[in-house]
Coordinates of C-alpha atoms and ligand atoms in Angstrom, one line a residue:
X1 CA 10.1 -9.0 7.7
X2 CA 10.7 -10.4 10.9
X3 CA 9.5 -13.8 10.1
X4 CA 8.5 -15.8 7.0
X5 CA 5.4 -17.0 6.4
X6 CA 4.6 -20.1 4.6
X7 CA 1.8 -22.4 4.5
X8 CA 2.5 -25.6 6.3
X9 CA 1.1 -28.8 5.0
X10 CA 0.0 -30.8 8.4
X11 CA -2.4 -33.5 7.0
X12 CA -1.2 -37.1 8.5
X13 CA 2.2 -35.4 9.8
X14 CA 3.1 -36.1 13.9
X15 CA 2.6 -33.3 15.9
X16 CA 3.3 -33.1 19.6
X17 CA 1.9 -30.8 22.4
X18 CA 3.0 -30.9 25.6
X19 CA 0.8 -29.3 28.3
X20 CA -2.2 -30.4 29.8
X21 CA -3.8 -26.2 29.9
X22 CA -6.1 -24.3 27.9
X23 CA -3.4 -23.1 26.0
X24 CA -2.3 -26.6 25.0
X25 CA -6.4 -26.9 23.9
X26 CA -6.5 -24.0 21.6
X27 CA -3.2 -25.6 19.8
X28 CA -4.9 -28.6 19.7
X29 CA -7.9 -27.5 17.8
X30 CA -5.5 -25.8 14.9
X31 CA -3.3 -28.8 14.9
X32 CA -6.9 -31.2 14.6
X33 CA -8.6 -28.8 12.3
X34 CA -5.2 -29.0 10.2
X35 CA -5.9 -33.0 9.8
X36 CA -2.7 -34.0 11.9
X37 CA -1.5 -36.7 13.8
X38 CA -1.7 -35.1 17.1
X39 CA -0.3 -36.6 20.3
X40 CA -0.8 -34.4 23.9
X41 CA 1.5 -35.4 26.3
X42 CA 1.7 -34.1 30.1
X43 CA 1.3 -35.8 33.7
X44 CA -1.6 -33.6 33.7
X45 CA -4.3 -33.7 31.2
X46 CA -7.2 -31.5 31.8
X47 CA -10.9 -32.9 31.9
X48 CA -11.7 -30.3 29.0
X49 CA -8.5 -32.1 26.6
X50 CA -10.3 -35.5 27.3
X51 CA -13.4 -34.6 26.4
X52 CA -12.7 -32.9 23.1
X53 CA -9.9 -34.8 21.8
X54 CA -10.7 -38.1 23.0
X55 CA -11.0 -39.6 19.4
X56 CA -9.1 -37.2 17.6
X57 CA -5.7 -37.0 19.6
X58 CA -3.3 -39.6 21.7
X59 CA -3.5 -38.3 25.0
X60 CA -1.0 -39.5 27.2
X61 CA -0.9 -38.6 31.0
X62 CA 3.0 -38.7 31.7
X63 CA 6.7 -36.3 31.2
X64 CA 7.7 -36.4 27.7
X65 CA 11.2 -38.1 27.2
X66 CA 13.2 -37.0 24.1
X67 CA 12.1 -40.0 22.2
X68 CA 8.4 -38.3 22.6
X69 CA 9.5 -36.0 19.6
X70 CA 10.9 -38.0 17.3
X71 CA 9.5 -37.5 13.7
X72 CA 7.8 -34.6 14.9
X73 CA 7.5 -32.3 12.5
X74 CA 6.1 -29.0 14.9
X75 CA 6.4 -29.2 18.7
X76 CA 3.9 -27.3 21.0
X77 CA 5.5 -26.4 24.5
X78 CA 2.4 -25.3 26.3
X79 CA 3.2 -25.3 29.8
X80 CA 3.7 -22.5 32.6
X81 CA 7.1 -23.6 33.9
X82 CA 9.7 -21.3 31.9
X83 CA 12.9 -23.4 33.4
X84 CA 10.8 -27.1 32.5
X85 CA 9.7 -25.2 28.9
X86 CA 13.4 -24.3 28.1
X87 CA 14.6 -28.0 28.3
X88 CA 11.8 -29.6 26.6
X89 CA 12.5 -27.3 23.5
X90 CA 15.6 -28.2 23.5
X91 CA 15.0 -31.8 24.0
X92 CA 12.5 -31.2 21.0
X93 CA 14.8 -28.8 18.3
X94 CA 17.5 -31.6 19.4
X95 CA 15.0 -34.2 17.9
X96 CA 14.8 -32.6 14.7
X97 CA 11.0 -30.4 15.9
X98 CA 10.4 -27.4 15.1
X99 CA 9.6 -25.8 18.3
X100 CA 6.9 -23.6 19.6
X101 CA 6.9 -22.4 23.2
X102 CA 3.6 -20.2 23.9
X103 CA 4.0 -17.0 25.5
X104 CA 7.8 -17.7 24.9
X105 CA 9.0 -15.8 21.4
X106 CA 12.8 -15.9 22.5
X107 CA 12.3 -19.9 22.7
X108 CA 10.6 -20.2 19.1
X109 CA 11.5 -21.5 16.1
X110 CA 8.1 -20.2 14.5
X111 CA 4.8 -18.5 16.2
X112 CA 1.1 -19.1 15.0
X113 CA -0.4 -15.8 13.5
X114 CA -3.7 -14.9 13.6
X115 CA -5.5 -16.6 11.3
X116 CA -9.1 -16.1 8.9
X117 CA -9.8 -19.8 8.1
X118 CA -12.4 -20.1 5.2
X119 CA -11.9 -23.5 3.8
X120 CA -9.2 -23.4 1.2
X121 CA -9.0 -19.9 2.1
X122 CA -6.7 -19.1 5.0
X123 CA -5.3 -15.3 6.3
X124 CA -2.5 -15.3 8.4
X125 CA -1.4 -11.8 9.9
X126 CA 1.8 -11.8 11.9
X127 CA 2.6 -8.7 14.4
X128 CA 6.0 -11.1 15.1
X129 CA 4.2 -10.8 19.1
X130 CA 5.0 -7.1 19.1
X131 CA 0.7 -6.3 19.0
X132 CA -1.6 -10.0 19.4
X133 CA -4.7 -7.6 19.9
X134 CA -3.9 -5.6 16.6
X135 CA -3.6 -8.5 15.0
X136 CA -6.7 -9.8 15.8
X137 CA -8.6 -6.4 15.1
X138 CA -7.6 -6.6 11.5
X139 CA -8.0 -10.0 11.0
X140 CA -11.9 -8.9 12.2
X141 CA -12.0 -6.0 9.1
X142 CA -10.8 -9.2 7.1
X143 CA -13.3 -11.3 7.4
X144 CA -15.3 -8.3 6.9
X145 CA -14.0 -8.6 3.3
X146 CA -14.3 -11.9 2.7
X147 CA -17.5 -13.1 0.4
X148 CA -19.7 -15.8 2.5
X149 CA -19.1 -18.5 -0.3
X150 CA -15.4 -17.4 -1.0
X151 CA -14.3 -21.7 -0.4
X152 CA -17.7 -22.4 -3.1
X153 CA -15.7 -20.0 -5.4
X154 CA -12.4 -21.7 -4.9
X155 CA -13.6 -25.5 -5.3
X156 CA -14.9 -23.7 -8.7
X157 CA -11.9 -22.0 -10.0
X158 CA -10.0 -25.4 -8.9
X159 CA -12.1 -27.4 -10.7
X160 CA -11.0 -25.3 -13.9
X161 CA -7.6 -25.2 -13.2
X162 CA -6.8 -27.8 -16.0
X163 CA -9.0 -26.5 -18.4
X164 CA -7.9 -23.2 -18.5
X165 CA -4.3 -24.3 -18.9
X166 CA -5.4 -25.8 -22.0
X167 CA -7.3 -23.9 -23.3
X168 CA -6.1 -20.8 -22.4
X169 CA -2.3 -19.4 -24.1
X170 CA -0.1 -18.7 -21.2
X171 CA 0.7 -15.0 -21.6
X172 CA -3.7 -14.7 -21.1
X173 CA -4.0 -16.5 -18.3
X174 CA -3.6 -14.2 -15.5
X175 CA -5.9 -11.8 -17.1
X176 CA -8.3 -14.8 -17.8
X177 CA -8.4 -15.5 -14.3
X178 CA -8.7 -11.9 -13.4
X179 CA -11.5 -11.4 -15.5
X180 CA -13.3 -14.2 -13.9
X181 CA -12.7 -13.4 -10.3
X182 CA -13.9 -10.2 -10.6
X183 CA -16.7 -10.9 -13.1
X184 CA -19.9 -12.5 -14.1
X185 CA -18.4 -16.0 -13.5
X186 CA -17.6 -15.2 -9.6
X187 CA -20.6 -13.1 -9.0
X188 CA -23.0 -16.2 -9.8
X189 CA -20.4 -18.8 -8.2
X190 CA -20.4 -16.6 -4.8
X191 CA -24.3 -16.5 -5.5
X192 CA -24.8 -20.2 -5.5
X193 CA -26.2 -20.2 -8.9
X194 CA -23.5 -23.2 -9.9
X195 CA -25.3 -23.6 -13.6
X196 CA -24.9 -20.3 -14.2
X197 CA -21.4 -19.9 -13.5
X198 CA -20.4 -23.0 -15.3
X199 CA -22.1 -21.6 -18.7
X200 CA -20.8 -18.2 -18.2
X201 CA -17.4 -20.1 -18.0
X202 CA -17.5 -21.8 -20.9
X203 CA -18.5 -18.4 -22.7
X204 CA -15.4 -16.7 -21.1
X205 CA -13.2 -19.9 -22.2
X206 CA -14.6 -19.8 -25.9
X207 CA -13.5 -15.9 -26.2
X208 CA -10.3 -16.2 -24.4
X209 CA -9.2 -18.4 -27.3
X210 CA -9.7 -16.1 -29.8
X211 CA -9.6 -12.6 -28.6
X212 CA -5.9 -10.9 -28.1
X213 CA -6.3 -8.1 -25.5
X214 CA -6.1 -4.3 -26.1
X215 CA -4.4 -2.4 -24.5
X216 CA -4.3 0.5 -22.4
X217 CA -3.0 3.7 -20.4
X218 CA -4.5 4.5 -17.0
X219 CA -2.8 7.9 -15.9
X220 CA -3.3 8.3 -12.8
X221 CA -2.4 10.8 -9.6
X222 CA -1.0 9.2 -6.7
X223 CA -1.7 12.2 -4.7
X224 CA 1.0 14.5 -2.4
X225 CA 2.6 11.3 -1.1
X226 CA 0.5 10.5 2.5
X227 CA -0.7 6.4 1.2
X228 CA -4.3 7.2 2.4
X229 CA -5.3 9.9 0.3
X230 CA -4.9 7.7 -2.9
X231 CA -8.8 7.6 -4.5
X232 CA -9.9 3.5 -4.4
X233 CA -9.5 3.7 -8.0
X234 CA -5.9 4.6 -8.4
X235 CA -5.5 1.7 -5.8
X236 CA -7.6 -0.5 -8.1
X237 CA -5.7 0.2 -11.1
X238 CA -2.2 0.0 -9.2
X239 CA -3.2 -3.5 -8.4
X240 CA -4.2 -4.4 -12.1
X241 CA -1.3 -2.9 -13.3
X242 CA 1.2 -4.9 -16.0
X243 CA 3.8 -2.2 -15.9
X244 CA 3.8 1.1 -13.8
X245 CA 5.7 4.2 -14.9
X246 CA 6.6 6.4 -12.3
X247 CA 7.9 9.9 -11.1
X248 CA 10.5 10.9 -8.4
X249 CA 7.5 12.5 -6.6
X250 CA 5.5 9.0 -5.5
X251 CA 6.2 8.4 -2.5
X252 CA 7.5 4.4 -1.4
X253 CA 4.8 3.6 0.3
X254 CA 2.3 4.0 -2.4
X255 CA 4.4 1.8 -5.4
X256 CA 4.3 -1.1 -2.3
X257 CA 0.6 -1.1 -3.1
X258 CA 1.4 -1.9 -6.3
X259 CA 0.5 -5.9 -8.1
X260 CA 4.0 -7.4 -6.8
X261 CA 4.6 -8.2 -10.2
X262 CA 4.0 -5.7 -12.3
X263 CA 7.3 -3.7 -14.3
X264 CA 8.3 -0.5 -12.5
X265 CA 9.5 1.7 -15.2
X266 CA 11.4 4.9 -12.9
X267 CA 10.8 7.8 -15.4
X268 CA 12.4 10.3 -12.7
X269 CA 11.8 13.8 -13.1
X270 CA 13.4 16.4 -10.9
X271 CA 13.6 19.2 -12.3
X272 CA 17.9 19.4 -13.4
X273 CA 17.3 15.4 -13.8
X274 CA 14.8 14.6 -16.1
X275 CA 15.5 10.9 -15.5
X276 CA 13.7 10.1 -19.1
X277 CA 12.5 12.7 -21.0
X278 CA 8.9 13.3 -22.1
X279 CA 8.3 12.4 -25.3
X280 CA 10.5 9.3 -24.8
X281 CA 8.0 8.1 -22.0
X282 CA 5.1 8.9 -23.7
X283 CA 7.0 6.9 -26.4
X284 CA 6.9 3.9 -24.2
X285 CA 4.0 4.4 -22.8
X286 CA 2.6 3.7 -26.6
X287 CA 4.6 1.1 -27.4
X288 CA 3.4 -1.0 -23.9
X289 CA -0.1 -0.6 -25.0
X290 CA 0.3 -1.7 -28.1
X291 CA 1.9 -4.7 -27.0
X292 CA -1.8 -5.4 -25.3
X293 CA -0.3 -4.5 -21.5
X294 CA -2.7 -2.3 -18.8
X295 CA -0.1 0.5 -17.9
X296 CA -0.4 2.7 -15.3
X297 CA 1.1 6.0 -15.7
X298 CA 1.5 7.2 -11.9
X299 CA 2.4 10.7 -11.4
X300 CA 2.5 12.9 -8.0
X301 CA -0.6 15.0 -7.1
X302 CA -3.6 15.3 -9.4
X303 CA -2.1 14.8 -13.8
X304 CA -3.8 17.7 -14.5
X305 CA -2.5 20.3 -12.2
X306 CA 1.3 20.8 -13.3
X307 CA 1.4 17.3 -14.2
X308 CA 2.1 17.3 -18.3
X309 CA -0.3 14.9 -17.8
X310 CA -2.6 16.8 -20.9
X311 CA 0.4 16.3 -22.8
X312 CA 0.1 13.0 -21.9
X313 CA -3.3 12.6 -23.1
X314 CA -3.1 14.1 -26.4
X315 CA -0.1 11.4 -27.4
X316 CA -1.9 8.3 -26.1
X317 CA -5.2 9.7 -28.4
X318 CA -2.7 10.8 -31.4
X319 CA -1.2 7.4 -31.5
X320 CA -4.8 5.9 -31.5
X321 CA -4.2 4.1 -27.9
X322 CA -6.9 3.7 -25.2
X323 CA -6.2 6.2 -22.1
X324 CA -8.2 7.1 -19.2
X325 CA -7.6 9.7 -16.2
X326 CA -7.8 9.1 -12.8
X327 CA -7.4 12.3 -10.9
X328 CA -5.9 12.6 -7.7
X329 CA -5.3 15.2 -4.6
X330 CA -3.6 18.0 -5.8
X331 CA -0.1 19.1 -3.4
X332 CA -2.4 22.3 -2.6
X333 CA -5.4 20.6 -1.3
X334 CA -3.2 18.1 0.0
X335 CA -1.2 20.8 2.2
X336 CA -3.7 22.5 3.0
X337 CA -5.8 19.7 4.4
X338 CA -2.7 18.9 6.6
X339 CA -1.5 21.9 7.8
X340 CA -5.4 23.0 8.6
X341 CA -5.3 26.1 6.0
X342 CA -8.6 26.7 4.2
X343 CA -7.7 27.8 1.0
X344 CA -10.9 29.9 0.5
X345 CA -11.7 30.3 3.7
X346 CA -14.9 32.8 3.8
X347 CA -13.5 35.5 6.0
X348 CA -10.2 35.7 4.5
X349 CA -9.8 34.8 0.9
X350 CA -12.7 34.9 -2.5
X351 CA -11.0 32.3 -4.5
X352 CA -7.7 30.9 -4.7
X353 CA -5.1 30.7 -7.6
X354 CA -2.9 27.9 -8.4
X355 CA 0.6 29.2 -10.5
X356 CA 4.3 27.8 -11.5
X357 CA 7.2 29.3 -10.5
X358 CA 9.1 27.3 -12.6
X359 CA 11.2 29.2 -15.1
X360 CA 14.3 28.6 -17.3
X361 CA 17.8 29.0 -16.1
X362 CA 18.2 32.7 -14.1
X363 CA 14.7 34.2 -15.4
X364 CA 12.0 35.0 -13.3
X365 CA 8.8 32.9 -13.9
X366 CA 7.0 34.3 -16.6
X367 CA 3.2 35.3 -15.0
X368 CA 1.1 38.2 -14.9
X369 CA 2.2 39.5 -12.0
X370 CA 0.0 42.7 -11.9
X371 CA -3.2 40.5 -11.9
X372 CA -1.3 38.1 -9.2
X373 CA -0.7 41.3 -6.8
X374 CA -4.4 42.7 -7.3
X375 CA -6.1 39.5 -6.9
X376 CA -5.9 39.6 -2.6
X377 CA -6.7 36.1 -2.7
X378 CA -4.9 32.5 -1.9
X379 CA -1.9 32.2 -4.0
X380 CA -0.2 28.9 -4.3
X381 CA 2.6 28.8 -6.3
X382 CA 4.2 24.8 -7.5
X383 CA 7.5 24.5 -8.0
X384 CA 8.6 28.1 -6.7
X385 CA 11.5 27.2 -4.0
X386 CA 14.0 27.9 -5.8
X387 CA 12.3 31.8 -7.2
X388 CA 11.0 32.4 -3.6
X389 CA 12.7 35.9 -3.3
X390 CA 12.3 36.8 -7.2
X391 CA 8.0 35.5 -6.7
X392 CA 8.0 37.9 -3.5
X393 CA 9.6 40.9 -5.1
X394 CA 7.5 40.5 -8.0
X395 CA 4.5 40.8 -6.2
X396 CA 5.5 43.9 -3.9
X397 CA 6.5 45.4 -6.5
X398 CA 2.9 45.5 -8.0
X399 CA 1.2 46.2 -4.7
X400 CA 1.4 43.3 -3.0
X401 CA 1.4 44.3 0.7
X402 CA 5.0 43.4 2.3
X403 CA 3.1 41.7 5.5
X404 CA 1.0 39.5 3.9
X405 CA 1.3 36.3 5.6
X406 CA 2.7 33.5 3.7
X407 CA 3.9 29.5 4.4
X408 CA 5.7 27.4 2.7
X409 CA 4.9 23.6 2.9
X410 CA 7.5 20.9 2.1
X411 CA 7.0 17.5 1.7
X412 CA 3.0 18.2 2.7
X413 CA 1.4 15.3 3.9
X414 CA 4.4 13.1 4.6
X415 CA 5.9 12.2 7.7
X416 CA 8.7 14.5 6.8
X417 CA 6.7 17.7 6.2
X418 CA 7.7 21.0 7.2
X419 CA 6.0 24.4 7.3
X420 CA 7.7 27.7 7.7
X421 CA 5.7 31.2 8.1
X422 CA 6.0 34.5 7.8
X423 CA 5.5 37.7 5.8
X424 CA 6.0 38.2 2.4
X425 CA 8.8 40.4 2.5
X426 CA 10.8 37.6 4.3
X427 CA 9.7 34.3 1.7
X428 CA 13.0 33.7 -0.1
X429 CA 14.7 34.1 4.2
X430 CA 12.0 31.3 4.9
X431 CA 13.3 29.2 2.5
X432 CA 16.8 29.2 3.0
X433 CA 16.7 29.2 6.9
X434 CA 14.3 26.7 6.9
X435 CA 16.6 24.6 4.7
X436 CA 13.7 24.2 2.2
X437 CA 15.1 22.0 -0.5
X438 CA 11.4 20.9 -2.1
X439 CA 8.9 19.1 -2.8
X440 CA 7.1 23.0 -1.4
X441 CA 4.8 24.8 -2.5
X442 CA 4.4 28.9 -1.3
X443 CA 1.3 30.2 -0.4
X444 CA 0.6 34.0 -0.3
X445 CA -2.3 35.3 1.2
X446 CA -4.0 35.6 4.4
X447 CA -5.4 32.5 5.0
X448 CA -1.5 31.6 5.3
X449 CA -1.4 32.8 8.9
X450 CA -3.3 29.4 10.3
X451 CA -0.8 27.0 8.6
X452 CA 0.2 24.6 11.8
X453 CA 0.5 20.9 12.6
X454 CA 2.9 18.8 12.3
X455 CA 6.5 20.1 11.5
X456 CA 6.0 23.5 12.1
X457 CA 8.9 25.7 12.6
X458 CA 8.9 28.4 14.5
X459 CA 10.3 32.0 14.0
X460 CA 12.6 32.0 16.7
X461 CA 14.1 28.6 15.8
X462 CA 14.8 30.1 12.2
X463 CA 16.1 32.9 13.3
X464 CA 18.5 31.0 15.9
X465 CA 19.5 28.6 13.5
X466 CA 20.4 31.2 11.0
X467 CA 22.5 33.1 13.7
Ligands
LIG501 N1 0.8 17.3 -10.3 C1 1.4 17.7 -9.0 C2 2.3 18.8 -9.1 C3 3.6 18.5 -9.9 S1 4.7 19.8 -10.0 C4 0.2 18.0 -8.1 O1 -0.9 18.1 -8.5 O2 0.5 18.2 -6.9 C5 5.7 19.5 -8.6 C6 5.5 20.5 -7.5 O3 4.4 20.1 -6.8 C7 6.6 20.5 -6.5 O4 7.7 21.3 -6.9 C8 5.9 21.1 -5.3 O5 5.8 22.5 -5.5 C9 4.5 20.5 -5.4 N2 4.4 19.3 -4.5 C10 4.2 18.1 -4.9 N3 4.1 17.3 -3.8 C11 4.2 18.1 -2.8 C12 4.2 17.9 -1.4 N4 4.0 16.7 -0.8 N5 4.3 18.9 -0.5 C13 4.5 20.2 -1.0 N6 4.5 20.4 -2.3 C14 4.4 19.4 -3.2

């Protein structure tokens, strides 16, 4: 964060702009539209200034002396002269100002983002001057967002603001007012049906008294790590979230879409470091519930595909305790998607099989490799870096043809990803001259072949590096 952003009170505070411009105008509109006690001050005073800010501003056509900025709280420097602007900040800071020079960041004290202005309801995005025009095209998809009546809503939900803390035990509250934002209550507020939002209020105040809240598990896949392929509902759920347990394989970016406050409970789980182990987080996850808390079990890819997240399931319903999945892009999809490689694409591959190659200690994985060798299809195989030569052996051995193409995908849809290719024969050399240290996954098969995109490494690079 380059810059902090507060919300500045301005109401009957002194706030002086000097320049006579159009960019002194469009300061003076924030500044008047902010309720203070503006005074523009410049030799020069445009016709446009007069006109507008006759009886809302003391305009006063002459240099500003250091006196000018006395008590000011915020200083506008709006003027083209860079050597003139330089002094009169100075003069200004020197006065006890903070100091805005437009067009000026070096000069700044603080710099006006863009801003949505709804009444009580006010967006400020900041690009800290590095991209204005960005700025301004999301604060467009904001407003987008933003309900008509969103300030009706808000003088509601003020106007309750006592009441609930009343009436409402402490350790509810947020919930309370979670409930009602997104709820009946705010639905007929942002309506303008006012009666019916005050009686469905009194209804939700009346229950909130009594009722204690149940819990509840949500476990959810956070998808191969890429932010944008999390479904809206895992997003929804992150943001609703009292306590979030999660695995080594979600990415950063995802847990900072996470409610800023909610718990975040690292369960780990490489695969020598089971940070936590299993039954002691399903443990946990029980005990959270039952103490009436929404917890969000996050877990990489889709909790169903290698995920333990069945196992998962079957404790929360054993213990009696509310649990819902939400599924999410499996790493093979997810690769595949980003390395343009159609699983089942019609010329080259029927169907497509997803395996482990995880086994204990020195053993090979324990799969059916005869069927795996016959199949000729996609093969994908989670979890196999560290069998690579072992999986590739297996299969020749049963018939698997030694050319078959094959990739291996690290750290797929991240900006770190990496994708090796070759032939069978060669998978366990892929790995290790590609330095492939996982998350990968192998595929086998021909469809294999059109793996490309971003981080791909070529042959000759391997084979140099290796040398
Ligand atoms: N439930 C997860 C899989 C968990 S098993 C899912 O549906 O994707 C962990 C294995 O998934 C890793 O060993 C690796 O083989 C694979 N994996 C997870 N994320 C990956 C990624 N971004 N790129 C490549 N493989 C990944």
């Amino acid at each position: 964060m380059n810059s902090f952003p507060i919300s500045f009170r301005l109401k009957n505070r002194p706030v002086v702009i000097v320049g006579g411009g159009d960019s002194a105008l469009q300061k003076a509109r924030l500044a008047v539209a902010a309720g203070a006690s503006l005074t523009v001050i410049w030799p020069r005073i445009d016709q446009a200034l007069h006109e507008e800010l006759a009886d809302r501003a003391a305009l006063i056509e002459c240099t500003p002396a250091r006196a000018d900025f006395d008590k000011a709280a915020l200083v506008f420097v709006a003027i083209e002269d860079e050597f003139e602007a330089a002094r009169l900040a100075r003069d200004a800071k020197s006065a006890g100002a903070l100091v805005n020079v437009v067009d000026r960041p070096a000069l700044c004290d603080f710099t006006t983002p863009s801003i949505v202005d709804r009444g009580r309801l006010t967006v400020a995005i900041s690009t800290g001057g590095a991209g204005p025009v960005f700025a301004k095209s999301l604060r467009e998809k904001i407003e987008a967002l933003i309900p008509a009546r969103a300030d009706a809503l808000l003088a509601f939900a003020d106007s309750y603001r006592e009441t609930v803390k009343s009436r409402v035990p402490h350790e509810n509250r947020r919930r309370f007012w979670e409930d009602v934002f997104g709820g009946p209550v705010a639905a007929a507020a942002l309506a303008g049906d006012d009666s019916g939002a005050h009686d469905l209020m009194a209804g939700a105040l009346d229950r909130a008294q009594s009722a204690t809240r149940e819990g509840v598990v949500h476990i959810v896949g956070a998808g191969p790590g890429d932010p944008e392929l999390l479904t809206l509902k895992a997003l929804r759920l992150l943001q609703s979230a009292d306590v979030i347990l999660y695995d080594r394989l979600v990415s950063d970016e995802i847990l900072a879409l996470a409610r800023r406050d909610a718990d975040r409970l690292y369960v780990g789980k490489a695969k020598a470091d089971h940070a936590v182990p299993q039954d002691e987080i399903e443990t946990r996850m029980i005990a959270l519930a039952r103490e009436g808390k929404t917890v969000v079990r996050l877990k990489g890819g889709d909790p169903f595909v290698f995920g333990r997240g069945g196992e998962e399931l079957d404790a929360l319903q054993a213990a009696g305790v509310k649990a819902h999945v939400t599924p999410g892009v499996t790493a093979a999809t997810g690769c595949a998607a980003a390395t343009g490689m159609a699983l089942t694409h019609r010329d080259h591959a029927q169907a497509v099989t997803f395996v482990t190659g995880h086994a204990r200690g020195d053993a090979d994985p324990d799969l059916d490799w005869e069927a795996l060798a016959n199949l000729k299809n996609t093969l994908v195989v989670y979890m196999g870096v560290g069998k690579a030569d072992a999986i590739a052996h297996r299969l020749m051995e049963h018939g698997r043809d030694r050319a078959t193409p094959v990739a291996v995908v690290e750290n797929g849809t991240r900006e770190n990803q990496i994708i090796v290719k070759g032939a069978l024969e060669d998978l366990g050399a892929l790995v290790r001259d590609g330095g492939i240290k996982g998350p990968a996954l192998l595929v086998i098969g021909d469809v294999a072949q059109f793996a490309s995109g971003a981080g791909l490494i070529e042959l000759s690079q391997l084979q140099r590096s290796a040398a």
